[in-house]
CSV table of C-alpha atoms and ligand atoms in Angstrom, one decimal:
chain,number,residue,atom,x,y,z
Z,13,MET,CA,-11.6,-9.9,19.2
Z,14,LYS,CA,-11.8,-6.9,21.7
Z,15,SER,CA,-10.4,-7.8,25.1
Z,16,GLU,CA,-9.8,-4.7,27.3
Z,17,GLU,CA,-10.6,-1.1,26.7
Z,18,GLY,CA,-8.5,0.2,23.8
Z,19,GLN,CA,-7.1,-3.3,23.0
Z,20,VAL,CA,-7.8,-5.3,19.9
Z,21,HIS,CA,-5.9,-8.6,19.4
Z,22,GLY,CA,-3.7,-7.4,22.3
Z,23,LEU,CA,-2.8,-4.3,20.3
Z,24,ASP,CA,-3.0,-0.8,21.7
Z,25,SER,CA,-5.6,0.7,19.3
Z,26,ALA,CA,-4.4,4.2,20.0
Z,27,ARG,CA,-0.9,3.3,18.6
Z,28,LEU,CA,-1.8,1.5,15.5
Z,29,PRO,CA,-0.3,2.8,12.3
Z,30,LYS,CA,-2.6,5.2,10.3
Z,31,HIS,CA,-1.1,4.0,7.0
Z,32,VAL,CA,0.2,0.5,6.2
Z,33,ALA,CA,1.9,-0.1,2.9
Z,34,VAL,CA,2.7,-3.5,1.5
Z,35,ILE,CA,5.0,-4.8,-1.1
Z,36,MET,CA,3.3,-8.1,-1.9
Z,37,ASP,CA,6.1,-10.3,-3.2
Z,38,GLY,CA,6.6,-14.0,-3.7
Z,39,ASN,CA,3.6,-15.2,-5.6
Z,40,GLY,CA,5.8,-16.8,-8.3
Z,41,ARG,CA,8.0,-18.6,-5.8
Z,42,TRP,CA,4.9,-19.8,-3.9
Z,43,ALA,CA,3.7,-21.4,-7.1
Z,44,LYS,CA,7.1,-22.8,-8.1
Z,45,LYS,CA,7.5,-24.5,-4.8
Z,46,ARG,CA,4.3,-26.4,-5.6
Z,47,TRP,CA,5.2,-27.1,-9.2
Z,48,LEU,CA,2.3,-24.9,-10.2
Z,49,ASN,CA,2.0,-22.2,-12.9
Z,50,ARG,CA,2.8,-18.7,-11.6
Z,51,VAL,CA,-0.9,-17.8,-12.3
Z,52,LYS,CA,-1.9,-20.0,-9.3
Z,53,GLY,CA,0.5,-17.9,-7.1
Z,54,HIS,CA,-1.2,-14.7,-8.2
Z,55,GLU,CA,-4.7,-16.2,-7.6
Z,56,LYS,CA,-3.7,-17.3,-4.1
Z,57,GLY,CA,-2.1,-13.8,-3.6
Z,58,SER,CA,-5.4,-12.2,-4.5
Z,59,GLN,CA,-7.1,-14.1,-1.7
Z,60,THR,CA,-4.4,-12.7,0.7
Z,61,VAL,CA,-5.3,-9.2,-0.6
Z,62,ARG,CA,-8.9,-9.8,0.6
Z,63,THR,CA,-7.7,-11.0,4.0
Z,64,ILE,CA,-5.4,-8.1,4.6
Z,65,VAL,CA,-8.0,-5.5,3.5
Z,66,GLN,CA,-10.5,-7.1,5.9
Z,67,SER,CA,-7.9,-7.1,8.7
Z,68,CYS,CA,-7.1,-3.4,8.3
Z,69,ARG,CA,-10.8,-2.6,8.2
Z,70,LYS,CA,-11.4,-4.6,11.4
Z,71,LEU,CA,-8.5,-3.0,13.2
Z,72,GLN,CA,-9.6,0.5,12.0
Z,73,ILE,CA,-6.4,1.2,10.2
Z,74,PRO,CA,-7.5,4.1,7.9
Z,75,PHE,CA,-5.1,3.8,5.0
Z,76,LEU,CA,-3.8,0.7,3.3
Z,77,THR,CA,-1.6,0.8,0.2
Z,78,LEU,CA,-0.9,-2.3,-1.8
Z,79,TYR,CA,1.8,-2.5,-4.5
Z,80,ALA,CA,-0.1,-4.6,-7.0
Z,81,PHE,CA,1.6,-3.7,-10.3
Z,82,SER,CA,4.8,-1.7,-10.8
Z,83,THR,CA,5.8,0.3,-13.9
Z,84,GLU,CA,8.6,-2.4,-14.3
Z,85,ASN,CA,6.0,-5.3,-14.2
Z,86,TRP,CA,5.0,-4.4,-17.8
Z,87,ALA,CA,8.2,-6.2,-18.9
Z,88,ARG,CA,6.8,-9.5,-17.7
Z,89,PRO,CA,5.5,-12.1,-20.3
Z,90,ARG,CA,2.2,-10.9,-21.8
Z,91,SER,CA,0.3,-13.9,-20.5
Z,92,GLU,CA,1.3,-13.0,-16.9
Z,93,VAL,CA,0.4,-9.4,-17.4
Z,94,SER,CA,-3.0,-10.3,-18.6
Z,95,THR,CA,-3.5,-12.7,-15.7
Z,96,LEU,CA,-2.7,-9.9,-13.3
Z,97,MET,CA,-5.0,-7.5,-15.1
Z,98,HIS,CA,-7.8,-10.1,-15.1
Z,99,LEU,CA,-7.3,-10.7,-11.3
Z,100,LEU,CA,-7.5,-7.0,-10.7
Z,101,LYS,CA,-10.7,-6.6,-12.6
Z,102,GLN,CA,-12.1,-9.6,-10.8
Z,103,PHE,CA,-11.1,-8.1,-7.5
Z,104,LEU,CA,-12.8,-4.8,-8.3
Z,105,VAL,CA,-16.0,-6.6,-9.3
Z,106,SER,CA,-16.1,-9.1,-6.4
Z,107,GLU,CA,-15.2,-6.6,-3.7
Z,108,ARG,CA,-17.4,-3.7,-4.7
Z,109,LYS,CA,-20.3,-4.8,-2.4
Z,110,GLU,CA,-17.9,-5.4,0.6
Z,111,MET,CA,-16.3,-2.0,0.0
Z,112,MET,CA,-19.7,-0.3,0.1
Z,113,GLU,CA,-20.8,-2.2,3.2
Z,114,LYS,CA,-17.6,-1.6,5.1
Z,115,GLY,CA,-17.2,2.1,4.0
Z,116,ILE,CA,-14.0,1.5,2.1
Z,117,CYS,CA,-12.9,4.1,-0.5
Z,118,LEU,CA,-10.9,2.7,-3.4
Z,119,ASN,CA,-8.1,4.8,-4.9
Z,120,VAL,CA,-5.6,4.0,-7.6
Z,121,LEU,CA,-2.0,5.3,-7.4
Z,122,GLY,CA,-0.2,5.2,-10.7
Z,123,GLN,CA,-0.7,5.5,-14.4
Z,124,LEU,CA,-4.3,4.3,-14.6
Z,125,GLU,CA,-4.4,5.3,-18.3
Z,126,LYS,CA,-1.8,2.7,-19.1
Z,127,LEU,CA,-4.1,-0.2,-18.0
Z,128,PRO,CA,-6.3,-2.1,-20.4
Z,129,GLU,CA,-9.5,-0.1,-21.1
Z,130,ASP,CA,-11.8,-2.6,-19.3
Z,131,VAL,CA,-9.7,-2.6,-16.2
Z,132,GLN,CA,-9.5,1.2,-16.3
Z,133,ALA,CA,-13.3,1.5,-16.7
Z,134,LYS,CA,-13.9,-0.8,-13.8
Z,135,ALA,CA,-11.4,1.0,-11.6
Z,136,ARG,CA,-12.9,4.4,-12.4
Z,137,GLU,CA,-16.4,3.1,-11.7
Z,138,THR,CA,-15.4,1.6,-8.4
Z,139,MET,CA,-13.5,4.7,-7.4
Z,140,ALA,CA,-16.6,6.8,-8.2
Z,141,ASP,CA,-18.9,4.5,-6.4
Z,142,THR,CA,-16.8,4.3,-3.3
Z,143,CYS,CA,-15.5,7.9,-3.1
Z,144,ASN,CA,-17.8,9.0,-0.3
Z,145,ASN,CA,-16.8,6.1,1.9
Z,146,THR,CA,-15.0,7.3,4.9
Z,147,GLN,CA,-14.0,4.3,7.1
Z,148,MET,CA,-10.9,3.4,5.2
Z,149,THR,CA,-9.0,4.2,2.0
Z,150,LEU,CA,-7.6,1.3,0.0
Z,151,ASN,CA,-4.9,2.4,-2.4
Z,152,LEU,CA,-4.0,0.0,-5.2
Z,153,ALA,CA,-0.6,1.0,-6.7
Z,154,LEU,CA,-1.1,0.1,-10.3
Z,155,SER,CA,1.4,0.8,-13.1
Z,156,TYR,CA,3.1,2.6,-10.2
Z,157,GLY,CA,6.6,3.8,-9.9
Z,158,SER,CA,7.8,6.2,-7.2
Z,159,ARG,CA,10.4,7.9,-9.4
Z,160,GLN,CA,7.6,8.4,-12.0
Z,161,GLU,CA,5.4,9.8,-9.3
Z,162,ILE,CA,8.1,12.3,-8.2
Z,163,THR,CA,8.8,13.2,-11.8
Z,164,ASP,CA,5.1,13.9,-12.3
Z,165,ALA,CA,5.1,16.1,-9.2
Z,166,VAL,CA,8.2,18.0,-10.5
Z,167,HIS,CA,6.5,18.6,-13.8
Z,168,ALA,CA,3.3,20.0,-12.1
Z,169,LEU,CA,5.4,22.3,-10.0
Z,170,ALA,CA,7.6,23.4,-12.9
Z,171,LYS,CA,4.4,24.3,-14.9
Z,172,LYS,CA,3.2,26.5,-12.0
Z,173,VAL,CA,6.6,28.2,-11.9
Z,174,ALA,CA,6.5,28.7,-15.7
Z,175,THR,CA,3.1,30.4,-15.5
Z,176,GLY,CA,4.2,32.6,-12.6
Z,177,GLU,CA,1.7,30.9,-10.2
Z,178,LEU,CA,4.6,29.8,-8.0
Z,179,ALA,CA,8.0,31.2,-7.1
Z,180,PRO,CA,10.8,28.6,-7.1
Z,181,GLN,CA,11.9,29.6,-3.6
Z,182,ASP,CA,8.4,28.9,-2.3
Z,183,ILE,CA,8.6,25.2,-3.2
Z,184,ASN,CA,8.8,23.2,0.1
Z,185,GLU,CA,8.5,19.6,1.2
Z,186,GLN,CA,4.8,19.9,2.0
Z,187,MET,CA,4.2,21.3,-1.5
Z,188,ILE,CA,6.0,18.3,-3.1
Z,189,SER,CA,3.9,15.9,-0.9
Z,190,ASN,CA,0.8,17.7,-2.1
Z,191,HIS,CA,1.7,16.9,-5.7
Z,192,LEU,CA,2.2,13.2,-5.2
Z,193,TYR,CA,-0.5,10.6,-6.0
Z,194,THR,CA,-0.9,10.3,-2.2
Z,195,ALA,CA,-1.7,14.0,-1.7
Z,196,GLY,CA,-3.8,14.6,1.4
Z,197,MET,CA,-3.0,11.2,2.9
Z,198,PRO,CA,-0.7,10.5,5.9
Z,199,ASP,CA,2.7,9.0,5.0
Z,200,PRO,CA,2.9,5.3,5.7
Z,201,ASP,CA,4.0,4.5,9.2
Z,202,LEU,CA,4.7,0.9,8.4
Z,203,VAL,CA,6.0,-0.7,5.2
Z,204,ILE,CA,5.8,-4.5,5.0
Z,205,ARG,CA,7.6,-6.6,2.4
Z,206,THR,CA,7.0,-10.3,2.0
Z,207,SER,CA,9.3,-13.0,0.6
Z,208,GLY,CA,12.5,-11.8,2.4
Z,209,GLU,CA,13.8,-9.3,-0.2
Z,210,PHE,CA,15.5,-6.3,1.3
Z,211,ARG,CA,14.4,-3.7,-1.3
Z,212,LEU,CA,11.9,-0.9,-1.7
Z,213,SER,CA,11.6,-1.5,-5.4
Z,214,ASN,CA,10.6,2.0,-6.4
Z,215,PHE,CA,7.7,2.0,-3.9
Z,216,LEU,CA,6.6,5.2,-2.0
Z,217,LEU,CA,10.2,6.4,-1.8
Z,218,TRP,CA,9.3,10.0,-0.7
Z,219,GLN,CA,6.5,9.0,1.6
Z,220,SER,CA,8.4,6.2,3.4
Z,221,ALA,CA,11.2,8.6,4.7
Z,222,TYR,CA,10.3,7.7,8.3
Z,223,ALA,CA,8.3,4.5,7.9
Z,224,GLU,CA,9.1,1.5,10.0
Z,225,ILE,CA,10.1,-1.3,7.6
Z,226,PHE,CA,9.3,-5.0,8.2
Z,227,ILE,CA,10.6,-7.7,6.0
Z,228,THR,CA,9.2,-11.2,6.4
Z,229,PRO,CA,10.4,-14.3,4.7
Z,230,THR,CA,6.8,-15.4,4.2
Z,231,LEU,CA,5.6,-15.5,0.6
Z,232,TRP,CA,2.7,-13.3,0.0
Z,233,PRO,CA,0.1,-16.1,-0.7
Z,234,ASP,CA,1.0,-17.5,2.7
Z,235,PHE,CA,0.8,-14.2,4.6
Z,236,THR,CA,-2.0,-14.3,7.2
Z,237,GLN,CA,-3.9,-12.0,9.5
Z,238,ALA,CA,-2.0,-13.7,12.4
Z,239,GLU,CA,1.3,-12.7,11.0
Z,240,PHE,CA,0.0,-9.2,10.3
Z,241,ILE,CA,-1.0,-8.8,13.9
Z,242,ASP,CA,2.4,-10.1,15.0
Z,243,ILE,CA,4.1,-7.4,12.8
Z,244,LEU,CA,1.8,-4.8,14.3
Z,245,THR,CA,2.7,-6.0,17.8
Z,246,HIS,CA,6.4,-5.5,17.0
Z,247,TYR,CA,5.7,-2.2,15.3
Z,248,GLN,CA,4.2,-1.0,18.6
Z,249,LYS,CA,7.4,-1.8,20.4
Z,250,ARG,CA,9.6,0.2,18.1
Z,251,ASP,CA,10.8,3.6,19.2
Z,252,ARG,CA,9.9,6.0,16.5
Z,253,ARG,CA,12.2,9.0,16.9
Z,254,PHE,CA,11.8,10.7,13.5
Z,255,GLY,CA,15.4,11.8,13.7
Z,256,ASN,CA,14.8,13.2,17.2
Z,257,VAL,CA,16.1,11.7,20.5
Z,258,GLU,CA,12.9,10.6,22.1
Z,259,CYS,CA,9.7,9.2,20.7
Z,260,ASN,CA,7.4,11.8,22.4
Z,261,MET,CA,9.1,15.1,22.9
Z,262,PRO,CA,7.6,17.0,25.9
Z,263,SER,CA,6.1,20.4,25.2
Z,264,ASP,CA,9.3,22.2,26.4
Z,265,GLY,CA,11.1,20.5,23.5
Z,266,LEU,CA,13.8,19.1,25.8
Z,267,PRO,CA,14.5,15.4,26.0
Z,268,HIS,CA,13.6,14.0,29.4
K,328,LIG,C1,4.9,-10.2,-6.8
K,328,LIG,O1,5.1,-11.6,-6.8
K,328,LIG,C2,3.5,-9.8,-7.0
K,328,LIG,C3,3.1,-9.1,-8.0
K,328,LIG,C4,4.0,-8.6,-9.1
K,328,LIG,C5,1.7,-8.8,-8.2
K,328,LIG,C6,0.8,-8.7,-6.9
K,328,LIG,C7,-0.5,-9.2,-7.3
K,328,LIG,C8,-1.4,-9.8,-6.6
K,328,LIG,C9,-1.1,-10.1,-5.2
K,328,LIG,C10,-2.7,-10.4,-7.1
K,328,LIG,C11,-3.6,-9.4,-7.8
K,328,LIG,C12,-3.8,-8.1,-7.0
K,328,LIG,C13,-4.9,-7.7,-6.5
K,328,LIG,C14,-5.0,-6.3,-5.9
K,328,LIG,C15,-6.2,-8.4,-6.6
K,328,LIG,P1,6.1,-12.1,-7.9
K,328,LIG,O2,5.3,-12.6,-9.1
K,328,LIG,O3,7.2,-11.1,-8.3
K,328,LIG,O4,6.7,-13.3,-7.1
K,328,LIG,P2,8.2,-13.9,-7.3
K,328,LIG,O5,9.2,-12.8,-6.9
K,328,LIG,O6,8.3,-15.0,-6.3
K,328,LIG,O7,8.4,-14.3,-8.7
């Protein structure tokens, strides 16, 4: 896999994203195209989850966030919700060993308390078991909604103001970031959405302010490591200006 110094799969390892976030979309359409039940799409999608976690680990991308279940997904038919919950639990059970061996720390972003008790218990157990792993953090966004996350942060800050712990004028962007579910993590540099939809669907709205966004028509179950590498190759060619005029501002602050 390694070719030259600092190169993996032809990528410049120094310029890889620190945090990749993925909206995994298209499981249902993948199944429909094959006259299969949607469950089959989610099952195949779970395999892709394993592939992409392994790819990030191999590439030493330290943070990966996967949108696995949104607050809006509760409105799906009960049978589909239970399939997804079952697959999640299965993933937590089957991947525990791999996460321990590869130094992956599991984290849940979202309303964990809303999940079925057995899934909650397995998630809490896996988070506790893996919390000292330092090679990579895998965030599963579960019962996650970005507006809910921001609302929770506002509540927490308002409480601090009410108790006199915090003055309203001292609230700043960093403080808000520190009260999100992703507190302490870098913002995503790259957001990928599969299945060709041009929406963020209530995913990491605050954190993605400067993220590079890639939309691929590929349905999530068909997404491969090769396509991921291809997206990373394109990512490395993008000029990230963060609202400035040049990618890397020199120390005198003047554009050259
Ligand atoms: C979107 O496809 C996908 C989801 C709502 C769930 C994602 C879940 C998985 C990939 C499998 C389980 C997750 C883990 C972490 C093991 P869709 O059903 O909305 O597809 P459609 O838009 O084509 O109908």
